[in-house]
Tab-separated table of C-alpha atoms in Angstrom:
chain	number	residue	atom	x	y	z
A	1	MET	CA	159.846	-39.680	7.111
A	2	ASN	CA	163.090	-38.969	8.861
A	3	LYS	CA	166.353	-40.853	8.280
A	4	ASP	CA	165.219	-43.501	10.790
A	5	GLY	CA	161.978	-44.168	8.907
A	6	GLU	CA	159.764	-42.456	11.464
A	7	PRO	CA	156.920	-40.193	10.291
A	8	VAL	CA	157.512	-36.496	10.915
A	9	GLY	CA	155.405	-33.413	10.308
A	10	ALA	CA	156.514	-30.811	7.834
A	11	ARG	CA	155.475	-27.198	7.714
A	12	ILE	CA	153.237	-26.281	4.787
A	13	TRP	CA	152.215	-22.951	3.286
A	14	LEU	CA	148.628	-22.053	4.118
A	15	LYS	CA	147.189	-19.440	1.763
A	16	VAL	CA	145.331	-17.497	4.454
A	17	THR	CA	147.624	-17.754	7.476
A	18	GLY	CA	151.087	-18.400	6.024
A	19	TRP	CA	153.349	-21.183	7.263
A	20	SER	CA	151.880	-23.772	9.581
A	21	GLY	CA	153.525	-24.121	12.953
A	22	ASP	CA	155.674	-26.962	14.239
A	23	LYS	CA	152.970	-27.769	16.813
A	24	SER	CA	150.449	-28.408	14.011
A	25	GLY	CA	152.831	-30.835	12.345
A	26	ARG	CA	153.485	-32.680	15.593
A	27	THR	CA	149.743	-32.875	16.333
A	28	ALA	CA	149.125	-34.449	12.914
A	29	VAL	CA	151.910	-37.008	13.400
A	30	GLU	CA	150.603	-37.905	16.863
A	31	ALA	CA	147.095	-38.409	15.454
A	32	VAL	CA	148.459	-40.779	12.802
A	33	GLU	CA	150.545	-42.673	15.335
A	34	ASN	CA	147.920	-42.950	18.058
A	35	ASP	CA	144.422	-42.798	16.577
A	36	PRO	CA	143.315	-45.783	14.475
A	37	GLU	CA	140.423	-43.896	12.824
A	38	PRO	CA	142.406	-41.397	10.698
A	39	ARG	CA	145.128	-43.988	10.226
A	40	ALA	CA	142.779	-46.598	8.710
A	41	ASP	CA	142.699	-45.226	5.173
A	42	LEU	CA	146.198	-43.728	5.043
A	43	PRO	CA	147.846	-46.725	3.317
A	44	ALA	CA	145.354	-46.517	0.439
A	45	LYS	CA	145.760	-42.744	0.195
A	46	ALA	CA	149.560	-43.023	0.265
A	47	LYS	CA	149.473	-45.654	-2.503
A	48	SER	CA	147.149	-43.451	-4.547
A	49	ALA	CA	149.442	-40.443	-4.115
A	50	GLN	CA	152.470	-42.529	-5.061
A	51	GLN	CA	150.716	-43.813	-8.195
A	52	HIS	CA	149.616	-40.303	-9.168
A	53	MET	CA	153.165	-38.961	-8.775
A	54	GLU	CA	154.541	-41.806	-10.887
A	55	ASP	CA	151.871	-41.471	-13.594
A	56	HIS	CA	152.130	-37.710	-13.936
A	57	HIS	CA	155.766	-37.144	-12.948
A	58	TRP	CA	154.553	-34.773	-10.255
A	59	GLY	CA	156.928	-34.134	-7.395
A	60	ASN	CA	159.765	-35.947	-9.101
A	61	ALA	CA	162.380	-33.206	-8.836
A	62	GLN	CA	163.631	-35.515	-6.089
A	63	ASN	CA	162.679	-39.178	-6.299
A	64	ARG	CA	160.617	-39.939	-3.205
A	65	GLU	CA	159.735	-43.544	-4.078
A	66	GLY	CA	161.791	-44.969	-1.212
A	67	GLU	CA	160.186	-42.624	1.288
A	68	MET	CA	156.689	-43.403	0.011
A	69	ARG	CA	157.390	-47.149	0.110
A	70	ALA	CA	158.705	-46.850	3.694
A	71	LEU	CA	155.677	-44.808	4.737
A	72	ILE	CA	153.253	-47.319	3.224
A	73	ASP	CA	155.087	-50.222	4.880
A	74	LYS	CA	155.029	-48.472	8.270
A	75	LEU	CA	151.330	-47.719	7.941
A	76	GLU	CA	150.418	-51.245	6.884
A	77	ASN	CA	152.803	-53.255	9.040
A	78	GLY	CA	153.891	-50.941	11.826
A	79	SER	CA	157.538	-51.516	10.911
């Protein structure tokens, strides 16, 4: 999520090929924004990831609760 609450793609490290490209990130964001099929289960997956991070203190070097909450709200309500 950017500072305006919009979903953005982030580069990730891929073991075989190295860093993903910006185009891959943009393609993923566009699929989430425009295609209802992959978007359908994202709220449940985001909630599950949030719960797992809270339960196991994984990824808490920086508290991302606000970002996760905003992402879930955007996915569920479009706002």
